[in-house]
Coordinates of C-alpha atoms and ligand atoms in Angstrom, one line a residue:
X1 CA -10.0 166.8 120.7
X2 CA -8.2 164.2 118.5
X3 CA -5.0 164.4 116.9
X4 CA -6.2 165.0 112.9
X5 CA -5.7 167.7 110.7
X6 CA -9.1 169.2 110.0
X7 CA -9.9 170.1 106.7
X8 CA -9.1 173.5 106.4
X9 CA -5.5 172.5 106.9
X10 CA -5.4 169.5 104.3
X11 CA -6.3 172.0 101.9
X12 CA -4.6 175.2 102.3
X13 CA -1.4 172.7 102.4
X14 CA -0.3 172.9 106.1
X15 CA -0.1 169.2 106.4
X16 CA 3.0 169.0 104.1
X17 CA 6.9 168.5 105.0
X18 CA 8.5 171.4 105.7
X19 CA 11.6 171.0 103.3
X20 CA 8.6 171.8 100.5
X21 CA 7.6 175.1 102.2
X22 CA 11.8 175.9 102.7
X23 CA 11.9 175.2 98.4
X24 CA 9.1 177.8 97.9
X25 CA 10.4 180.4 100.1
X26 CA 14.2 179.8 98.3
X27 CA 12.3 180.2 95.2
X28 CA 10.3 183.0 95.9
X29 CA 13.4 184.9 97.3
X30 CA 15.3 184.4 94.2
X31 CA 12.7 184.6 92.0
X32 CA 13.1 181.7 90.1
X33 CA 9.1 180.2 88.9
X34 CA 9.4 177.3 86.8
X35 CA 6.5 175.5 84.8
X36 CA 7.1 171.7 85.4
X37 CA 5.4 168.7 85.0
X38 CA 5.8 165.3 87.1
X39 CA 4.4 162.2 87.5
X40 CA 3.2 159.8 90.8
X41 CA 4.2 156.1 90.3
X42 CA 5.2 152.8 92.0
X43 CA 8.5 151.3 91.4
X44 CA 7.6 148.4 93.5
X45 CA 4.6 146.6 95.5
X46 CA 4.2 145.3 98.8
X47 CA 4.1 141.9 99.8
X48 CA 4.7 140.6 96.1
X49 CA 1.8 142.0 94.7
X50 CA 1.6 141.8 91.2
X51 CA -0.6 144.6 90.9
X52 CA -2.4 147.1 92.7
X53 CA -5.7 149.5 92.3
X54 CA -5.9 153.1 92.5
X55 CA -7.9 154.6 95.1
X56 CA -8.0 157.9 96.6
X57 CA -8.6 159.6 93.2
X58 CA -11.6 161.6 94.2
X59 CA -10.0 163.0 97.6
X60 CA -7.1 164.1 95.4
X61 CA -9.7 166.2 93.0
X62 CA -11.4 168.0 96.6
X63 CA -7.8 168.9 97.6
X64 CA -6.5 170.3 94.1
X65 CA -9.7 171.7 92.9
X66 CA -9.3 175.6 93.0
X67 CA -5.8 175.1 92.8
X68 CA -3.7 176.7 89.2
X69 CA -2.7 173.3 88.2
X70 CA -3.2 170.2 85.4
X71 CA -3.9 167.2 86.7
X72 CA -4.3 163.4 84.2
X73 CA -5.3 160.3 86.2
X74 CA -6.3 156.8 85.8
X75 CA -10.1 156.1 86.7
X76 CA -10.1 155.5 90.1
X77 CA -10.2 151.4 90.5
X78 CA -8.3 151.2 87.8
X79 CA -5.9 148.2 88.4
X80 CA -2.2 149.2 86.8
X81 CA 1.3 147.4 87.5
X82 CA 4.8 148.6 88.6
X83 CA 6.7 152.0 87.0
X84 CA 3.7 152.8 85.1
X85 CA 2.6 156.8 86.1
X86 CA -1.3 156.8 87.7
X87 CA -1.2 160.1 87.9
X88 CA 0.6 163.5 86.1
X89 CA 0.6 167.0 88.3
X90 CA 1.6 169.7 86.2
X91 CA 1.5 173.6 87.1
X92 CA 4.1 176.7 88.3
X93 CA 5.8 174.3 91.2
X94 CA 5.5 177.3 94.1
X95 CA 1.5 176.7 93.2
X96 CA 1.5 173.3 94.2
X97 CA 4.7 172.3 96.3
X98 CA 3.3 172.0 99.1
X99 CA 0.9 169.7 97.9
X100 CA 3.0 166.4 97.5
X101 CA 2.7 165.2 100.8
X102 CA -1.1 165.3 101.2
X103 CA -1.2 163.7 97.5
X104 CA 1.0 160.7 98.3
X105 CA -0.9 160.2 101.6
X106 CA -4.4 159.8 99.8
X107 CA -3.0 158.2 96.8
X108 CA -0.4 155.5 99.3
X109 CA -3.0 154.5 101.9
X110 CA -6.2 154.3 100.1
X111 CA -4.7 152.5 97.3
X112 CA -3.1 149.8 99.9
X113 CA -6.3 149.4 101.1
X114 CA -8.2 148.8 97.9
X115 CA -6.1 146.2 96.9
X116 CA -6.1 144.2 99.7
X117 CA -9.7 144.4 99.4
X118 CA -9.6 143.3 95.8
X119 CA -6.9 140.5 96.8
X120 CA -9.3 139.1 99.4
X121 CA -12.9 139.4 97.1
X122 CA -10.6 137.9 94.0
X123 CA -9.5 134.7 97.0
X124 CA -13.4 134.6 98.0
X125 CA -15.0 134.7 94.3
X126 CA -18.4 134.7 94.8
X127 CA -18.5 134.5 98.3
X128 CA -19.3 137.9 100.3
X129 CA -16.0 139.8 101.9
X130 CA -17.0 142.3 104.9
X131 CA -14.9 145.1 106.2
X132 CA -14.7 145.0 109.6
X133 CA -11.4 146.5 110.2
X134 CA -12.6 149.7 111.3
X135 CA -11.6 149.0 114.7
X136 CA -7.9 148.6 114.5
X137 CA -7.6 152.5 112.9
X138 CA -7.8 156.0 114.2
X139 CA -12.0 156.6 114.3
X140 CA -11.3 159.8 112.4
X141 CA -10.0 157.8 108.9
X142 CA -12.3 155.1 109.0
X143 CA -14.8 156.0 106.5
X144 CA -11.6 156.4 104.0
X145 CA -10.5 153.3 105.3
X146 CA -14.0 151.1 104.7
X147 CA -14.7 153.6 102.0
X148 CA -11.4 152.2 99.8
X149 CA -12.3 148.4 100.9
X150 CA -15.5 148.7 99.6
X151 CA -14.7 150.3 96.2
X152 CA -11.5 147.5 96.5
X153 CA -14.3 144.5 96.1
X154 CA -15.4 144.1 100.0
X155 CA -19.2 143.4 99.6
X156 CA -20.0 145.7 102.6
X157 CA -18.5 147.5 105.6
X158 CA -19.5 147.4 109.5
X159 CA -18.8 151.1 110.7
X160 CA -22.3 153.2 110.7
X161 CA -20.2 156.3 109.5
X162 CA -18.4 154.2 106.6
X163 CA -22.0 153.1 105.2
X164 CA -23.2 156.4 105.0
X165 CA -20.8 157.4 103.5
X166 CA -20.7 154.9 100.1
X167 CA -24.7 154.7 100.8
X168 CA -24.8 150.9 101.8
X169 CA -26.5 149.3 104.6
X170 CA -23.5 148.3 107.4
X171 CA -23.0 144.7 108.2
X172 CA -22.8 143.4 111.6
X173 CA -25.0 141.0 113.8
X174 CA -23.8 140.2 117.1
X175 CA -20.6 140.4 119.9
X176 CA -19.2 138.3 122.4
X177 CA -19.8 141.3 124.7
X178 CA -23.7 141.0 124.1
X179 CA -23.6 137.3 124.7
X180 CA -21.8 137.5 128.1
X181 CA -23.8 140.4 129.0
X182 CA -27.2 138.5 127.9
X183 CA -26.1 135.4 129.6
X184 CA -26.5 132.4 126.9
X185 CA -26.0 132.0 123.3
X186 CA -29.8 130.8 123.4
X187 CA -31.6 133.8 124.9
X188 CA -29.1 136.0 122.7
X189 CA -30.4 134.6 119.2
X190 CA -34.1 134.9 120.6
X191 CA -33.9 138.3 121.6
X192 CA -31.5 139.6 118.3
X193 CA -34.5 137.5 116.3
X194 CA -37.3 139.1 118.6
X195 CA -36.0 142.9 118.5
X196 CA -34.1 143.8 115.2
X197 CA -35.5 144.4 112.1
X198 CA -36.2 141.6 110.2
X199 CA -34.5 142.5 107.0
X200 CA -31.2 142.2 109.1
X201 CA -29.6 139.0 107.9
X202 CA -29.6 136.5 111.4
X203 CA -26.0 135.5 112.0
X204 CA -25.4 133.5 115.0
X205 CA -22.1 133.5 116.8
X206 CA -21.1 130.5 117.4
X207 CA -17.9 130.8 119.3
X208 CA -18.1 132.7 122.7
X209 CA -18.7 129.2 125.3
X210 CA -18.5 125.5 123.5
X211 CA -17.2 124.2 120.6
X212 CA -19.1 125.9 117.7
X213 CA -20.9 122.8 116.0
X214 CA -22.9 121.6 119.2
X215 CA -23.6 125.7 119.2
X216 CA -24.5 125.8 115.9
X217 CA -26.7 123.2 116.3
X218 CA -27.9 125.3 119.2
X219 CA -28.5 128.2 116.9
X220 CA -30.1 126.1 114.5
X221 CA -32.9 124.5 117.1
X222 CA -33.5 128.2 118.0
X223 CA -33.8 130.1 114.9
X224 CA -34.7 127.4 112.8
X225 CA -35.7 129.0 109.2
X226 CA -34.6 132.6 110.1
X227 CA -31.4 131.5 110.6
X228 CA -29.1 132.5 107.6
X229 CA -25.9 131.9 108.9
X230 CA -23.5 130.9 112.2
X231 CA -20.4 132.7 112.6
X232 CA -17.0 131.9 113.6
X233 CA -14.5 134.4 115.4
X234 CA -12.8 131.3 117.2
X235 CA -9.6 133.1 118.9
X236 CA -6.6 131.8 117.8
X237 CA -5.6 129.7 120.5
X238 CA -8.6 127.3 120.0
X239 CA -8.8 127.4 116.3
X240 CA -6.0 124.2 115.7
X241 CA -7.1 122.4 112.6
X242 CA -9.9 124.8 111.6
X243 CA -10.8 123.2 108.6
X244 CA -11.9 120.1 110.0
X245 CA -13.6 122.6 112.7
X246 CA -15.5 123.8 109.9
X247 CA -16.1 120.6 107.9
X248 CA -17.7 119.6 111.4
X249 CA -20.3 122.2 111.6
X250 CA -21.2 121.7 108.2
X251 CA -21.6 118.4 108.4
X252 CA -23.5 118.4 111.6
X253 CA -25.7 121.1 110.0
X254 CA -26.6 119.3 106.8
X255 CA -27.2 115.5 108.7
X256 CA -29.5 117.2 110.0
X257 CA -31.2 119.5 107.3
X258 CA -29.9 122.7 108.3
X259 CA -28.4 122.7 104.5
X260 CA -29.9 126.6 103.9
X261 CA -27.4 127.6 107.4
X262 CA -24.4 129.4 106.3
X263 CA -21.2 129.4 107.4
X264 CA -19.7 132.8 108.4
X265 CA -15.6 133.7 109.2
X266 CA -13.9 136.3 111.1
X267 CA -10.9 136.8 112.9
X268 CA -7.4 136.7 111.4
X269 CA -8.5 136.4 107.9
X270 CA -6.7 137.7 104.7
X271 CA -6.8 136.7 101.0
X272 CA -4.1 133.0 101.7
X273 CA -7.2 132.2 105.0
X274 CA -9.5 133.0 102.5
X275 CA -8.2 130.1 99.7
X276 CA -7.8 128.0 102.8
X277 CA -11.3 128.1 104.0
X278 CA -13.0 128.6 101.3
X279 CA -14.1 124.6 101.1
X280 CA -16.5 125.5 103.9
X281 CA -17.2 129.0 104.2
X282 CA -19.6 130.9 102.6
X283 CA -18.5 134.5 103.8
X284 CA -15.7 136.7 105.7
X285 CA -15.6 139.3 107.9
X286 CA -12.2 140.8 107.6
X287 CA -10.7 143.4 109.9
X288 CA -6.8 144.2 110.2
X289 CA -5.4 142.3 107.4
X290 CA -7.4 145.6 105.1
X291 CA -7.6 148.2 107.3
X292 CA -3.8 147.8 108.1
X293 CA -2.8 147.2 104.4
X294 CA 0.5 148.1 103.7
X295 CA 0.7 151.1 101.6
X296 CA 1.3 151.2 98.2
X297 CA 4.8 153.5 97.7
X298 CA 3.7 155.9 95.6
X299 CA 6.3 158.7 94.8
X300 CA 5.7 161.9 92.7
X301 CA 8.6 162.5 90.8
X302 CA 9.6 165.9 88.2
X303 CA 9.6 164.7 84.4
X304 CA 9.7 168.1 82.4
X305 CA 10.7 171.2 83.7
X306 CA 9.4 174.2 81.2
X307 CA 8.8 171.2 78.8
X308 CA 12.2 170.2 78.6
X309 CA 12.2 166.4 79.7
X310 CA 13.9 165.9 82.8
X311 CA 14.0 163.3 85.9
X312 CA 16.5 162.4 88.6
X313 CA 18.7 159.4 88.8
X314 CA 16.4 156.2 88.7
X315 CA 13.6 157.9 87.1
X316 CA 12.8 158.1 82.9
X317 CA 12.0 161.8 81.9
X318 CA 9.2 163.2 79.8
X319 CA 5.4 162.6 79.9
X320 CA 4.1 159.3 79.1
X321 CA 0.6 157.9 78.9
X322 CA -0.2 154.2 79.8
X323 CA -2.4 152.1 76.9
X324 CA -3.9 149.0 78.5
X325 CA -5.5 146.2 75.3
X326 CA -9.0 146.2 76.0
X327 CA -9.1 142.2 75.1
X328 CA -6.2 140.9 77.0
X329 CA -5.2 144.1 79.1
X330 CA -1.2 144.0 78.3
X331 CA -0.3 147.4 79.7
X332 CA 2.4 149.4 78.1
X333 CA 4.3 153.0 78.7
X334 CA 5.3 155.1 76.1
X335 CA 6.4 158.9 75.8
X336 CA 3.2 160.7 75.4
X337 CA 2.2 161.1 71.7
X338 CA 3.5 158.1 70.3
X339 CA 1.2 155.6 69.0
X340 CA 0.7 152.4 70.7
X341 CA -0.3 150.4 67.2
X342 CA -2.3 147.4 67.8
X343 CA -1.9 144.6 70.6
X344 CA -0.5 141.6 69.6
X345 CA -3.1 140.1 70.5
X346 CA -4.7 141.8 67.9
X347 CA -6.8 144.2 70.6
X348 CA -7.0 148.0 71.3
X349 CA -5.2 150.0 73.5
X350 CA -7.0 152.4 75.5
X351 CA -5.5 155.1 76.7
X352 CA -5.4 155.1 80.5
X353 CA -4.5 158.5 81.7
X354 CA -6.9 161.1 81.0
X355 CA -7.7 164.6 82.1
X356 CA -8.9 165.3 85.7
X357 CA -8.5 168.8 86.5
X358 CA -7.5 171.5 84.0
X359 CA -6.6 174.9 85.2
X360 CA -8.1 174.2 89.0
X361 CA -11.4 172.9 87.5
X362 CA -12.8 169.4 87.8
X363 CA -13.1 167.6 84.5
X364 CA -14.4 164.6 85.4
X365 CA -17.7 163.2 87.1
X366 CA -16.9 161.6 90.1
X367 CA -18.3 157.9 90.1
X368 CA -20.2 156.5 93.0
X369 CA -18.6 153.9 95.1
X370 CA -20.5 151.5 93.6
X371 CA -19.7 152.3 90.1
X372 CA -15.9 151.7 91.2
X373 CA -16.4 148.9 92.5
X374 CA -18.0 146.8 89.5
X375 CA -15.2 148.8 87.3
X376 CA -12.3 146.8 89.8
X377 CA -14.4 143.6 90.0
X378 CA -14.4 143.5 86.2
X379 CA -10.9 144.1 86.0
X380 CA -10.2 141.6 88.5
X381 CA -11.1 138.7 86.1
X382 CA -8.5 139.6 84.1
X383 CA -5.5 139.2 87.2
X384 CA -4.5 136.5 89.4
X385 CA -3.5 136.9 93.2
Ligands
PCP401 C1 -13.3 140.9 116.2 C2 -14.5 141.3 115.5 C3 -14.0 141.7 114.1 C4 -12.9 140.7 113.8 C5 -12.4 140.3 115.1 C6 -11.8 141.3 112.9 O1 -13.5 139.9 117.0 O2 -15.5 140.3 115.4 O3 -14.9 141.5 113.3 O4 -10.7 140.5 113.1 P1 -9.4 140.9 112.4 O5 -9.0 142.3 112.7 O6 -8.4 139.8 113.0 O7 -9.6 140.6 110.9 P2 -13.8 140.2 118.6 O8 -13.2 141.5 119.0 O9 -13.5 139.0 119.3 O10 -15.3 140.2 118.4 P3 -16.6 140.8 118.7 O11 -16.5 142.2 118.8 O12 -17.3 140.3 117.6 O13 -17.0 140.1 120.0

């Protein structure tokens, strides 16, 4: 019915290129079966990024698992910079050819995602971020795509599917659509206060008729104390000066003791909106700018061959492993083996890349989505958008 590979074919590695399949079947035929080892890294970052976080980690375990090779990865969430190697495939290269495409794909996309996520939670600080982007993607990848935003830093995501799936409640109040289909903003906020549970957080929208502080107001008289918050989707076209828009309704709302009402964003929002409006608002619902994050360009490159060290043009040979200074996190890459001594800040490094799967069989326990998360929003005090 829709156009996505179903799981079966991720896994036995018919979503790959073809030129992988055409190098096994060459290499079959003349018999040549070579132990090498290689490495997936980042030369550069999108958009300037200074650094990114790893996502995807646990979809890479389900699609190697069973499968003859070695695989050492960072945690995933681990935030890691440019050049350094997140992640070291080793095995017989017919056993696992096929498999680069699907890796890059869960390793590119997810990890985009994440840190976009993180970009827009580290803009916000202690204010919530939403994922509401699930909209502007195929149906069938949204629960990777909320999935990664939430482990990213997004406080919560709006999909039904996506919630399940991390085990969090989804976010999400009211639409235009329901307000033109109700009739008035008034009888909306009645009835959303009259029939949903009460443990749902009452966000008004403020946006769909008049200019949002006389309808704030409006949500204010209505709801009174079970308001928590009005939100703002103001299209584009009406938005001008929004932050006087916004310095309006607030002040409208605290003359006239509505102090407790907070202020809600969506619409067009990414991590630069986020530092902009952050004078007034107290939370963001954010949609395309995460779901459509660029990719990170992960490529998995050959560093050994039958332990011999060996890369192409462009690329350093030999396995490395990453250490990362526990006090001031200064990263650095050396040949694997070496001894990374002490920081000069005086900390320890800590070795970043660390088994995952050995011979086809998991080594690691998989974190919960939550447990990423907290491991990037720690992290994230150490790095600056
Ligand atoms: C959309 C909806 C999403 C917002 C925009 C994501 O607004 O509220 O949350 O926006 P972004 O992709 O630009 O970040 P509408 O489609 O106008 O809203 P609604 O369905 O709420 O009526």
């Amino acid at each position: 019915m829709f156009h996505v590979a179903p799981n079966e074919d991720i896994k036995s590695g018919k979503v790959t290129d073809v030129y992988f399949l055409r190098g096994v079947e060459i290499l079959k035929a003349k018999g040549i079966d070579r132990w090498v080892k290689g490495e997936v890294r980042a030369s550069v970052f999108p958009d300037d990024w200074g650094w990114a976080v790893l996502a995807g980690i646990e979809e890479v375990a389900a699609l190697f698992s069973d499968k003859k090779v070695n695989i050492t990865a960072m945690l995933e969430g681990t935030i890691f910079g440019a050049e350094q190697p997140v992640l070291v495939l080793e095995g017989k290269y017919t056993d696992f050819a096929v498999f680069e495409t699907p890796l890059l794909g869960l390793l590119c996309q997810a990890s985009g995602i994440a840190t976009k996520a993180a970009r827009c939670k580290l803009a916000a600080g202690e204010r919530k971020v939403y994922s509401f982007g699930a909209r502007r993607m195929h149906p069938a990848i949204a629960p990777m795509i909320e999935r990664n935003a939430f482990i990213g830093g997004c406080d919560g995501v709006a999909a039904i599917e996506s919630a399940e799936l991390i085990g969090e409640s989804p976010i999400g109040t009211m639409s235009h659509a329901l307000i033109l289909t109700i009739g008035t903003e008034e009888e909306t906020f009645r009835a959303f206060d009259e029939v949903i549970d009460p443990a749902v957080k009452r966000v008004a929208l403020v946006d769909t008729y008049n200019d949002e502080k006389f309808a704030a107001l409006k949500a204010a008289e209505t709801l009174g104390k079970n308001l928590f918050a009005v939100r703002l989707d103001t299209p584009r076209s009406r938005r001008g000066d929004f932050v006087k828009v916004l310095e309006e309704v607030r002040w409208e709302l605290d003359l006239r003791g509505y102090n407790y009402i907070k202020i809600f964003l969506s619409g067009g929002i990414d991590e630069n909106k986020i530092l902009e409006y952050n004078i007034y608002a107290d939370a963001y619902g954010v949609g395309t700018s995460i779901s459509n994050a660029p990719v990170v360009d992960f490529s998995y490159d050959l560093i050994e061959i039958e332990g011999e060290a060996l890369a192409k043009r462009g690329k350093l040979s030999g396995a490395k492993q990453v250490y990362r200074c526990t006090n001031c996190f200064t990263t650095i890459t050396i040949p694997e083996g070496s001894k990374p001594g002490k920081c000069k800040c005086g900390g320890s490094m800590s070795p970043l890349l660390s088994q995952l799967i050995k011979d086809g069989e998991l080594k690691r326990k998989m974190p919960k989505p939550q447990e990423i998360r907290n491991y990037v929003l720690d992290q994230l005090n150490h790095y600056s958008l």
